[in-house]
Tab-separated table of C-alpha atoms in Angstrom:
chain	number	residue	atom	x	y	z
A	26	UNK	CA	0.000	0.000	0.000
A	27	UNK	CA	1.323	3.307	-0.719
A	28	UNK	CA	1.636	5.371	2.425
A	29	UNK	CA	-0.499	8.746	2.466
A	30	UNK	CA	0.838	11.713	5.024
A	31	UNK	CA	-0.758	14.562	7.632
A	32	UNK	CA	0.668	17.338	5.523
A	33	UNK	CA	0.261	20.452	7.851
A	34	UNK	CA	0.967	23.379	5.790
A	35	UNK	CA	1.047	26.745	7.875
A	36	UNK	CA	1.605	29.781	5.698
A	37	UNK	CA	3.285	32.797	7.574
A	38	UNK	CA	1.623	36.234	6.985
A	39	UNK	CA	4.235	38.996	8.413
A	40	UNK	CA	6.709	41.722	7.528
A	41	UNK	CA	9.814	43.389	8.810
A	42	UNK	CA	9.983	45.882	11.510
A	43	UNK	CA	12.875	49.126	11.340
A	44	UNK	CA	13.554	49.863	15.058
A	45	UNK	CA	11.289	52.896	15.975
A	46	UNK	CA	12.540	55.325	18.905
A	47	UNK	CA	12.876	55.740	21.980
A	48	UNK	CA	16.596	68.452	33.056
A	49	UNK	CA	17.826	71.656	32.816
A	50	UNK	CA	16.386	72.723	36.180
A	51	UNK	CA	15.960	70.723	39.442
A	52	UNK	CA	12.054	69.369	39.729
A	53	UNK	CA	10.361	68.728	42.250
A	54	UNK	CA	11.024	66.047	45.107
A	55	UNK	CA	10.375	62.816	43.792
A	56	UNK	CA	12.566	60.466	42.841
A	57	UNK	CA	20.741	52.112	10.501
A	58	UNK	CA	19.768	49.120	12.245
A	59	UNK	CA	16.577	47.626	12.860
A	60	UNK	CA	14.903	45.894	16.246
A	61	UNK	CA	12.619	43.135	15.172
A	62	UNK	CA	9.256	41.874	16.373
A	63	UNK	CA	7.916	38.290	16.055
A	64	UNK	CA	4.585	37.054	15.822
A	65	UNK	CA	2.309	33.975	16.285
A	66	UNK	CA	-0.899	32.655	15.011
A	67	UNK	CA	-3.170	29.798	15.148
A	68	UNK	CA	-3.840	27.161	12.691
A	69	UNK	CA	-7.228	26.021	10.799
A	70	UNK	CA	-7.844	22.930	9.330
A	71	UNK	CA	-8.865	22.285	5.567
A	72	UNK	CA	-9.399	18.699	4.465
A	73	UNK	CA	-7.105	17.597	1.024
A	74	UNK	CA	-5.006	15.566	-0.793
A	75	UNK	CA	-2.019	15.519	-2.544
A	76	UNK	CA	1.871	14.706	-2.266
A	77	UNK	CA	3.847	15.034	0.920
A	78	UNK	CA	6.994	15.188	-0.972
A	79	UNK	CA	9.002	18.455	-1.549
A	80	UNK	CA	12.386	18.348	-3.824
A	81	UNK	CA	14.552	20.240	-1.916
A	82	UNK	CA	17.169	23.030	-2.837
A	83	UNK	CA	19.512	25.523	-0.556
A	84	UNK	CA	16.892	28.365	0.552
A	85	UNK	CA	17.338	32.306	-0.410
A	86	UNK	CA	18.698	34.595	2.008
A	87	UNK	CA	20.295	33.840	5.843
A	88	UNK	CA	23.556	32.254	4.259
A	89	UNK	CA	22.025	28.588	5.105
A	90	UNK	CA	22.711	25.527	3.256
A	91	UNK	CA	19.925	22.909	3.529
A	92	UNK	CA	19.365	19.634	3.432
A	93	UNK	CA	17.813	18.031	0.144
A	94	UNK	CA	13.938	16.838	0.095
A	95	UNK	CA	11.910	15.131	2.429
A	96	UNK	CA	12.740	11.256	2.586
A	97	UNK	CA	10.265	9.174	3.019
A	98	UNK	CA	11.378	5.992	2.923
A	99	UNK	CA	11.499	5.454	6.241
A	100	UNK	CA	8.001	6.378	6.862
A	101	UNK	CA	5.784	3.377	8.184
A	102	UNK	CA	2.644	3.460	5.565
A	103	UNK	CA	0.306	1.811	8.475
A	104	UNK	CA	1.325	4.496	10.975
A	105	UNK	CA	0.069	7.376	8.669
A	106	UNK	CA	-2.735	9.878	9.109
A	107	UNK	CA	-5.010	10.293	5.811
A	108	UNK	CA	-3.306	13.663	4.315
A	109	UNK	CA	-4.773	16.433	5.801
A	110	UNK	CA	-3.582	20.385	5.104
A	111	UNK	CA	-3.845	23.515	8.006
A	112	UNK	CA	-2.988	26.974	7.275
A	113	UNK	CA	-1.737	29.019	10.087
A	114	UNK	CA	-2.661	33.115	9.571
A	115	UNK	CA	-0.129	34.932	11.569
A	116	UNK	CA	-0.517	37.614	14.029
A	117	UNK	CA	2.382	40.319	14.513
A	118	UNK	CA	3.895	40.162	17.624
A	119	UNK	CA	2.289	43.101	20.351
A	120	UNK	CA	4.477	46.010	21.518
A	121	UNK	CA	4.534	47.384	24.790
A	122	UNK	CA	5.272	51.100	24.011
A	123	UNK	CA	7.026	52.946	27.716
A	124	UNK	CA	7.107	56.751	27.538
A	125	UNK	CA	9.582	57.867	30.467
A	126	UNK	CA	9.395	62.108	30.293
A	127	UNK	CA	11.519	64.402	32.375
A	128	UNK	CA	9.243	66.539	34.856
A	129	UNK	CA	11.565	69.466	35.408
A	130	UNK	CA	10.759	72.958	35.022
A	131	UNK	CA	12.770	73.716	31.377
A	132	UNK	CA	10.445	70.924	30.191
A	133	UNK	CA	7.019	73.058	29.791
A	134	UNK	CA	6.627	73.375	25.928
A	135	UNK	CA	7.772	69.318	25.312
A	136	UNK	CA	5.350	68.567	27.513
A	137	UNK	CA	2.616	70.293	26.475
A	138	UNK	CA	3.634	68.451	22.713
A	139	UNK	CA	3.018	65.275	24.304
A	140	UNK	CA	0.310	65.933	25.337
A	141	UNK	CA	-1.113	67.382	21.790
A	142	UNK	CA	0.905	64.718	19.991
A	143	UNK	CA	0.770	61.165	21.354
A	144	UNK	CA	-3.143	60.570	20.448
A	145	UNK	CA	-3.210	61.881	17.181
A	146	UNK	CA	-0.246	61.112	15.250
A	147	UNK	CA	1.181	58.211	17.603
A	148	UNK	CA	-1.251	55.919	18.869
A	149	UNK	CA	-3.998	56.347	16.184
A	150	UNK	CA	-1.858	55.352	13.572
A	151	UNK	CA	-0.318	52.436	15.401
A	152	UNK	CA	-4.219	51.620	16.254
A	153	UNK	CA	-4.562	52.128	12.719
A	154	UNK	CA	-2.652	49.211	11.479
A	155	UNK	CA	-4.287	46.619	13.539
A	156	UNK	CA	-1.239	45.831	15.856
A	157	UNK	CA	-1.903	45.037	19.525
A	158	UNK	CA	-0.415	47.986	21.082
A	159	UNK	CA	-0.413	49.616	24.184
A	160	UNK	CA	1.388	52.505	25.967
A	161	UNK	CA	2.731	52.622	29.835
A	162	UNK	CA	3.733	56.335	30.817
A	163	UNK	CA	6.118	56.941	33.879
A	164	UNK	CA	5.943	60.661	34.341
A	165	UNK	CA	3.807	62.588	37.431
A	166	UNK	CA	0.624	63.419	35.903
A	167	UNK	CA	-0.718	66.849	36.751
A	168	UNK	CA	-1.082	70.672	35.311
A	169	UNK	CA	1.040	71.583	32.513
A	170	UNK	CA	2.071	74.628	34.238
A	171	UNK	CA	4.141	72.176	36.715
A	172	UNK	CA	5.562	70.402	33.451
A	173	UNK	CA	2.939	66.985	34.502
A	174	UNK	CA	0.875	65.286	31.810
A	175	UNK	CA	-2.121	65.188	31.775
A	176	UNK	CA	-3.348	62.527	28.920
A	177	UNK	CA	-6.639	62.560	27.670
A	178	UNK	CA	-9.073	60.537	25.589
A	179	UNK	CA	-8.978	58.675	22.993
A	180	UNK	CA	-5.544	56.702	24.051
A	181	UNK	CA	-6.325	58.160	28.114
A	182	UNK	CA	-9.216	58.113	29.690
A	183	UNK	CA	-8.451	61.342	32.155
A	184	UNK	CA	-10.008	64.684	31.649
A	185	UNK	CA	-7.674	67.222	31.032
A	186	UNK	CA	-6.280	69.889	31.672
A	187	UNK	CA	-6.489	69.081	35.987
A	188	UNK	CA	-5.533	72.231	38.385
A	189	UNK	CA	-3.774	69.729	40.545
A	190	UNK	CA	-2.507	66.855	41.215
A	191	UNK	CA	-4.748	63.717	41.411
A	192	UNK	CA	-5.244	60.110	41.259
A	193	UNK	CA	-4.452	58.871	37.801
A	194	UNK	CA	-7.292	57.173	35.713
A	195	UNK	CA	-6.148	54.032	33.574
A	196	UNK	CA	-7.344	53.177	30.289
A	197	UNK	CA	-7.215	49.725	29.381
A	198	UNK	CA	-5.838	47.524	27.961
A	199	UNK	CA	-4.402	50.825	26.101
A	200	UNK	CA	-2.941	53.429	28.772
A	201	UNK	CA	-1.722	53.089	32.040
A	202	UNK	CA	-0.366	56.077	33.989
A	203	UNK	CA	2.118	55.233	36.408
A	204	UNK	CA	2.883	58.683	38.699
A	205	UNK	CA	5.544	57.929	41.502
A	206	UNK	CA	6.267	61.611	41.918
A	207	UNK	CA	8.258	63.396	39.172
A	208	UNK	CA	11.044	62.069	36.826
A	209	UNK	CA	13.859	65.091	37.649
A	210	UNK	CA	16.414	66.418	35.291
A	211	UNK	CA	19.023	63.320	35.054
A	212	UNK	CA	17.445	60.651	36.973
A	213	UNK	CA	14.767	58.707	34.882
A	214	UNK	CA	16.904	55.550	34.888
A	215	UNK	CA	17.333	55.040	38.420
A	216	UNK	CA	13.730	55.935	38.760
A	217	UNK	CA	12.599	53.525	36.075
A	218	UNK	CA	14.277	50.884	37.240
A	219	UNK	CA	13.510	51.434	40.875
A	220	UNK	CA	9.995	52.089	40.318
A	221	UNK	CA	9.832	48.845	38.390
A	222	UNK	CA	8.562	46.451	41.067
A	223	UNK	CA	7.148	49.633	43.112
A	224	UNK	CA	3.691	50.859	44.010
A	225	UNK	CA	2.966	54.159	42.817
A	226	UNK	CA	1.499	56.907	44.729
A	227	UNK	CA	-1.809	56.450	44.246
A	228	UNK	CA	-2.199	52.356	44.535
A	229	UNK	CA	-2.919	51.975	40.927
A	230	UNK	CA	-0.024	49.968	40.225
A	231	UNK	CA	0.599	48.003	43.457
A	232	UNK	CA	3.189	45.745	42.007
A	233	UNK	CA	4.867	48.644	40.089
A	234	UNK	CA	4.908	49.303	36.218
A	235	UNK	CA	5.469	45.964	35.666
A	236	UNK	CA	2.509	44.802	36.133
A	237	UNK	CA	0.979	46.184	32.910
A	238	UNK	CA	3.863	44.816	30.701
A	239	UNK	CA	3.259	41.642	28.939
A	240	UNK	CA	6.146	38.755	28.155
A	241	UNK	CA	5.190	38.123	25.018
A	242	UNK	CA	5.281	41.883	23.950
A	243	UNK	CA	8.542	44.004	21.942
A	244	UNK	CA	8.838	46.634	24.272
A	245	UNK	CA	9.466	50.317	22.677
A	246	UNK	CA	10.894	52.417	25.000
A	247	UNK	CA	10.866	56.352	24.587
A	248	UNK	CA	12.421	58.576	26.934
A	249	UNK	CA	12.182	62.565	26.378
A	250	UNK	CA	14.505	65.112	28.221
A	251	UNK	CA	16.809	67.766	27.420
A	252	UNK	CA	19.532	66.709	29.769
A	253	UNK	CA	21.692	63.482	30.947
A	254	UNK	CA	22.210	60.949	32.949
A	255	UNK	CA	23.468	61.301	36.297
A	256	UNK	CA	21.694	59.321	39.365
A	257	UNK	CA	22.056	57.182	42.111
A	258	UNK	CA	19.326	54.426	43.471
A	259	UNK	CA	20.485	51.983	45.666
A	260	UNK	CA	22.141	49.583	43.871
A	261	UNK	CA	21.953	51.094	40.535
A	262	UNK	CA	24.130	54.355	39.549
A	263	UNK	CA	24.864	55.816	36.107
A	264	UNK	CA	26.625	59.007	34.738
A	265	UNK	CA	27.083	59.463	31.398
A	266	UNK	CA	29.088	62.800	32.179
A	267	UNK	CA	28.333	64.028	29.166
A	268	UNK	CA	30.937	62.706	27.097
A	269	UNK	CA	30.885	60.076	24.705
A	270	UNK	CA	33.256	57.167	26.676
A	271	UNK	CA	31.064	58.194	29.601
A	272	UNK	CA	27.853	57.929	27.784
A	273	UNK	CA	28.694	54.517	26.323
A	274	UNK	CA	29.791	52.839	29.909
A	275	UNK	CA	26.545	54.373	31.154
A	276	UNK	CA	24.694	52.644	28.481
A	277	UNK	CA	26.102	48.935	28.871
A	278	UNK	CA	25.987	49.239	32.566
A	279	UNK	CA	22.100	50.305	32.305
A	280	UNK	CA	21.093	47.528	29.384
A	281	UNK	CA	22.773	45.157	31.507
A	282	UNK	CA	20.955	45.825	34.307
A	283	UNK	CA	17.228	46.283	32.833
A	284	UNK	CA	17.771	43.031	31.282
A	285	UNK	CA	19.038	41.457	34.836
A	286	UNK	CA	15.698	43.088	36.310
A	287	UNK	CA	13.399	40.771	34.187
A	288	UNK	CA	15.004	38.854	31.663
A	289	UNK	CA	11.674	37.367	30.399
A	290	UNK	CA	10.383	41.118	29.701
A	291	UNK	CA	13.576	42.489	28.455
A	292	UNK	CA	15.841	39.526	26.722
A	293	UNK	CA	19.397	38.650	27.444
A	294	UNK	CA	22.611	40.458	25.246
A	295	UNK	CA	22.383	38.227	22.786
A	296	UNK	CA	18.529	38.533	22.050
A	297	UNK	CA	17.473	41.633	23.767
A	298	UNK	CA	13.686	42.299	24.020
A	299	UNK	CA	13.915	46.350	23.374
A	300	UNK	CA	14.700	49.115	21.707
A	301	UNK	CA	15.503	52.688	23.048
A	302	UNK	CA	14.630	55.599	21.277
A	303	UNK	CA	15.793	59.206	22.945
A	304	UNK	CA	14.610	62.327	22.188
A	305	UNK	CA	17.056	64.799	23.747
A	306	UNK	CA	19.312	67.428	23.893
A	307	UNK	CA	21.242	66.887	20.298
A	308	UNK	CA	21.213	69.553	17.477
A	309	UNK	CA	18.875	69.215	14.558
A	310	UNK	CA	20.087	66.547	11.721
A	311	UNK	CA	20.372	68.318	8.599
A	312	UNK	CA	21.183	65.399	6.722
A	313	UNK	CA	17.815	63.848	7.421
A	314	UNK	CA	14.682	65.338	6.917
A	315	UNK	CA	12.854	63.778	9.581
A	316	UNK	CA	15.283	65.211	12.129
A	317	UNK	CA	16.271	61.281	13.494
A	318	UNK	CA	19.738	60.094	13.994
A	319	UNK	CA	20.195	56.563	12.909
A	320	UNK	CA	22.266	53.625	15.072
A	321	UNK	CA	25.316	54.502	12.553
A	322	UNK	CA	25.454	58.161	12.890
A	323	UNK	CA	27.942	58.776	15.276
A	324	UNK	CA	27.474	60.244	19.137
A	325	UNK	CA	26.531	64.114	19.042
A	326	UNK	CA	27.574	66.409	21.312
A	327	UNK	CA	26.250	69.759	19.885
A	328	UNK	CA	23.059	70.556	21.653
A	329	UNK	CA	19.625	72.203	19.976
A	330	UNK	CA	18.407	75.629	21.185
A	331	UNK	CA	17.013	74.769	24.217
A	332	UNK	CA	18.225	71.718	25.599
A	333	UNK	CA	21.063	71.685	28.455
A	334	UNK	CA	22.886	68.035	27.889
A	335	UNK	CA	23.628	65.984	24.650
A	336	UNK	CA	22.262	63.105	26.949
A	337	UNK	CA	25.444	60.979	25.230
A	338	UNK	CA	24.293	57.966	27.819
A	339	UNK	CA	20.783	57.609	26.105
A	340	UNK	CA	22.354	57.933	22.615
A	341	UNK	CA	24.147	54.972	23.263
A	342	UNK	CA	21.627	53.007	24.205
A	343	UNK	CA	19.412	53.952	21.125
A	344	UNK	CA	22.589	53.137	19.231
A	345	UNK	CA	23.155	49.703	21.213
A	346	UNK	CA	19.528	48.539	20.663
A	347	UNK	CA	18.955	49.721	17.205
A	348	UNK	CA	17.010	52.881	18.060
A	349	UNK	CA	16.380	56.498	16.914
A	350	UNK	CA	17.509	60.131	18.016
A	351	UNK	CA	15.450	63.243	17.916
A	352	UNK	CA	16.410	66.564	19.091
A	353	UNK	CA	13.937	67.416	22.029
A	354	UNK	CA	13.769	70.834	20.711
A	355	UNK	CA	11.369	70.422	18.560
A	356	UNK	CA	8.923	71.143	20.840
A	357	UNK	CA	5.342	71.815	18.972
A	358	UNK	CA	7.023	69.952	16.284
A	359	UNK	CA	6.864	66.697	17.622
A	360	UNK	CA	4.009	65.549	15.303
A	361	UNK	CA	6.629	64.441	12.778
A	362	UNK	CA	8.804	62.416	15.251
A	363	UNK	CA	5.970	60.723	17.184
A	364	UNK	CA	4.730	59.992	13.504
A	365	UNK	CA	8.182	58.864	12.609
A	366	UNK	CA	8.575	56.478	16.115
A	367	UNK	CA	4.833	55.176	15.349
A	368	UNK	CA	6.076	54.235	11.401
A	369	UNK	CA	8.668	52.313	12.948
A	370	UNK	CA	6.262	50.298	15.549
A	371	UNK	CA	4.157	49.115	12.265
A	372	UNK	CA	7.063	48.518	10.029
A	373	UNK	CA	8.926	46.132	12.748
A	374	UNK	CA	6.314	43.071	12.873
A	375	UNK	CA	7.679	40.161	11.698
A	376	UNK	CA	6.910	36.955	10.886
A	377	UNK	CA	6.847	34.397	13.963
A	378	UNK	CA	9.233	31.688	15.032
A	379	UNK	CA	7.745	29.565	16.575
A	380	UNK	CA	3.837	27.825	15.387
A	381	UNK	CA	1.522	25.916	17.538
A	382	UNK	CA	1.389	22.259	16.867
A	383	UNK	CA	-1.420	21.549	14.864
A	384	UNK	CA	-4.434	19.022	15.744
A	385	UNK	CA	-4.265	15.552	13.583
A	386	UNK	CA	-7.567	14.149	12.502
A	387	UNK	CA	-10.282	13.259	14.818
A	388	UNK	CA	-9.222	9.984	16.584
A	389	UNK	CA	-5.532	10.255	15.654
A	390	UNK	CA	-2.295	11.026	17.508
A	391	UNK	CA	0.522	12.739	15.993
A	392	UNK	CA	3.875	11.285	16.801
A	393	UNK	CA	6.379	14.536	17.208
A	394	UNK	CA	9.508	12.282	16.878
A	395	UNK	CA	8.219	12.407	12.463
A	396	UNK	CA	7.824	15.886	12.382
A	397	UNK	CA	9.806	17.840	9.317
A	398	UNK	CA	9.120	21.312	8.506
A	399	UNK	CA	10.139	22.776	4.928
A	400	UNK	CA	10.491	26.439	4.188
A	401	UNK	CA	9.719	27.561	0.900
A	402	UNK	CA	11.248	31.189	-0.110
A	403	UNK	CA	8.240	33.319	-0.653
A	404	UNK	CA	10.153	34.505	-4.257
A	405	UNK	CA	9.292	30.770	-5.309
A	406	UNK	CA	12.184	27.643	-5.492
A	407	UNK	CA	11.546	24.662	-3.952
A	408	UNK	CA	11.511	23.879	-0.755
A	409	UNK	CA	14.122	23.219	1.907
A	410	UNK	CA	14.224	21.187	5.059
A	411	UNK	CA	14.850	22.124	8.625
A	412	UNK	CA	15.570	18.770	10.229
A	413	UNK	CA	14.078	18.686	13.881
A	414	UNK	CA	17.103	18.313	17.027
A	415	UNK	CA	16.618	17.689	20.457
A	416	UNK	CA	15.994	21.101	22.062
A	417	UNK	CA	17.524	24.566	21.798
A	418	UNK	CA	21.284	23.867	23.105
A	419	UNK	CA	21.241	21.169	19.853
A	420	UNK	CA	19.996	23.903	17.434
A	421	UNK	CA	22.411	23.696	14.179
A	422	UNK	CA	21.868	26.188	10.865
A	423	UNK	CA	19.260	24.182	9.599
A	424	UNK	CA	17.194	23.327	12.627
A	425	UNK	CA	14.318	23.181	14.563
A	426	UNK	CA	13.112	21.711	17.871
A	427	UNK	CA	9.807	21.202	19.805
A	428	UNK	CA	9.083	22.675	23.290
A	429	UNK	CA	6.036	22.248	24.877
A	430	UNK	CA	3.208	22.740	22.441
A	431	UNK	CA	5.643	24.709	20.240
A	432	UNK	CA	7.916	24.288	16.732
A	433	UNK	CA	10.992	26.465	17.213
A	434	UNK	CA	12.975	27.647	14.696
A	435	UNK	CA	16.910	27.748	15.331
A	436	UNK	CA	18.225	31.296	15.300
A	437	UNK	CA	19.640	30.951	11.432
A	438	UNK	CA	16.068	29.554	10.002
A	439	UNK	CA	14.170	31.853	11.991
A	440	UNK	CA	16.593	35.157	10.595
A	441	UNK	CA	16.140	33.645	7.274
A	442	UNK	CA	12.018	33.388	7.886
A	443	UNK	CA	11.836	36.828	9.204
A	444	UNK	CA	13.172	38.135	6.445
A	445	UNK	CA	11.057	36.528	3.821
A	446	UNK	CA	7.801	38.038	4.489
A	447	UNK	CA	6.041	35.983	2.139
A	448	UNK	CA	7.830	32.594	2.944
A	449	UNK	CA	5.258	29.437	3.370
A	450	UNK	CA	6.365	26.752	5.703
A	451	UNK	CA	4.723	23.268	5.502
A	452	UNK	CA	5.128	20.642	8.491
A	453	UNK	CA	4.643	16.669	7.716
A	454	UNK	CA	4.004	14.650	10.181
A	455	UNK	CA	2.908	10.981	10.830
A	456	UNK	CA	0.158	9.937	13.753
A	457	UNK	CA	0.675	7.146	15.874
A	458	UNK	CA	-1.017	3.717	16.350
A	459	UNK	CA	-2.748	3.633	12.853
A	460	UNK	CA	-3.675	0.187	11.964
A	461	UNK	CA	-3.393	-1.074	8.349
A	462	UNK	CA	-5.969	0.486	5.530
């Protein structure tokens, strides 16, 4: 008898991300390249027929050589499913977007562009393109006149302008406010990082901010100030003096120790979880008509009109994590950047990773030990294996592996997948127990 195959065909909908963005006077008391986003999806079922074969050539794109077709000559005929095919409609990966905003008193026209800015031409056109976005803001909320935000409706849910300070109001699952007191003139890391596991002031966030970031979310971080780093919390301290040796051994020593804070939010070195966008003190970018500095344009130490620092510790940590620079100056003229930073967002979804495993027929098993996927280069070609190891530590170039209720790519398939936006990957697989036909 010939054997027939469970040919699960999932066919990855996705495209590539371009990294989006990230005091002069004392406050009050208080204390080039891209960043990518994955995605993941389900997987319906379609009844079919047809070959489980594939010829098999190298694949375009990642450098990776793979193996040849699919055999199947070692595939039991009695222990196969009937063929069955399930498409798998991708979702891109959702973004948790943090604002952190300097409260001091040189800050009153940037903050008052927030506030204009960050409904109507940042989070309406990230709402816009269907992503599952939302946006965490670690500033004291109160009048503009004391340089707080106040953020109203549609993305908050506060009415604004207030004559005081007050309890913030939380929109979700969109906006959360967190308000621990003010973010000074060069302390928003040590605050940020202190705060993170912190209740705020008014009990809204009893566990701290992170309680409204979720694991499986990029997280975009955007911090806004017109000076630099130079705090002390605890254990954490950072000055970025501003200089540009300073500014980069402020930077590693502050990536380092987000990512030590929560690993699972913010990734490891060599697969961080975010990207850091600044808009500071820098001069304007001629060369560049949206104003932004890219990861390869060097560290600037020329400030705009207004600004106090070059912040050269936050420029190196938009360089180190693929992010943008903006000079804070721009004050009214923020709907361009927070336009530019949302373009980014949309742009940075990529294709997923990692697929569920998909259901066999009714009454069958599948066996995971049989399961082959085979990527097909979404410029057509045939398509090319990705044999199956044992877990991640045995991932080679041309590999995958299954954990839990999960098929993960190895790091060189899943580069090579991300990039192909309209790549199709098919999964064969036998079921267990099946009796002869």
């Amino acid at each position: 008898m010939r054997p027939s195959f469970t040919h699960l065909g999932l066919v990855l909908v996705g495209a590539a991300f371009g990294a989006s963005l990230a005091g002069g006077c004392g406050g009050t008391d208080g204390s080039g390249t891209e960043s990518n986003f994955g995605g993941g999806g389900g997987v319906a079922a379609n009844g079919g027929g047809g070959s489980g074969n594939g010829g098999g050539s190298a694949a375009a794109g990642g450098g990776i050589v793979f193996d040849g077709g699919f055999d199947d000559s070692a595939i039991n005929p009695d222990a196969a499913c009937d063929l069955q095919k399930y498409e798998a409609t991708l979702v891109k990966k959702p973004v948790d977007i943090i604002f952190i905003v300097d409260n001091s008193c040189s800050m009153t026209n940037e903050v008052a562009a927030i506030e204009q800015n960050i409904s109507t031409n940042f989070s309406s056109i990230i709402g816009a393109s269907g992503i599952d976005y939302r946006v965490i803001m670690i500033a004291e909320q109160g009048p503009n006149g004391d340089e707080s935000l106040c953020i109203g409706p549609p993305l908050g849910a506060q009415t604004c302008p207030i004559a005081a300070n007050q309890p913030t109001v939380q929109n979700p699952p969109l906006f959360f406010h967190y308000d621990n007191n003010d973010v000074e003139s060069h302390d928003s890391w040590c605050k940020m990082i202190n705060w993170y596991d912190k209740p705020d002031r008014y009990a809204q966030a009893p566990g701290g901010w992170r309680i409204w970031l979720r694991p499986e979310a990029f997280k975009t971080f955007v911090e806004i100030t017109d000076d630099g780093v130079s705090c002390t919390a605890g254990t954490w301290s950072y000055n970025d003096a501003d200089s540009d040796a300073a500014g980069l051994t402020a930077a590693q020593k502050f990536d380092a120790d987000l990512m030590a804070r929560d690993p699972a939010q913010f990734g490891s070195a060599a697969d961080r979880n975010y990207v850091w966008h600044s808009i500071i003190g820098v001069t304007a970018n001629t060369a560049d008509p949206t104003k932004a500095y890219h990861p390869a344009d060097p560290i600037q130490l020329s400030l705009c009109t207004t600004a106090v620092d070059p912040g050269t510790g936050y420029q190196h940590l938009s360089k180190m994590t693929g992010g943008l620079r903006f000079p804070v100056c721009e004050g009214l003229g923020y709907d361009v950047v927070f336009k530019k930073i949302a373009e980014g967002v949309i742009k940075g979804a990529q294709v997923a990773c990692d697929f569920p495993m998909p259901q066999p027929p009714a009454g069958k098993e599948l066996d995971p030990s049989t399961i082959k996927i085979s990527y097909t280069p979404g410029g057509g070609g045939s398509p090319a294996e990705f044999s199956q190891v044992a877990n991640a530590a045995a991932c080679t170039p041309n590999a995958f592996y299954i954990e839990g209720n999960q098929l993960k790519l190895c790091p060189g398939p899943c580069a090579t997948v991300k990039a192909d936006s309209t790549a199709k990957i098919e999964i064969l697989a036998l079921c267990k127990g099946s009796g002869p036909n």
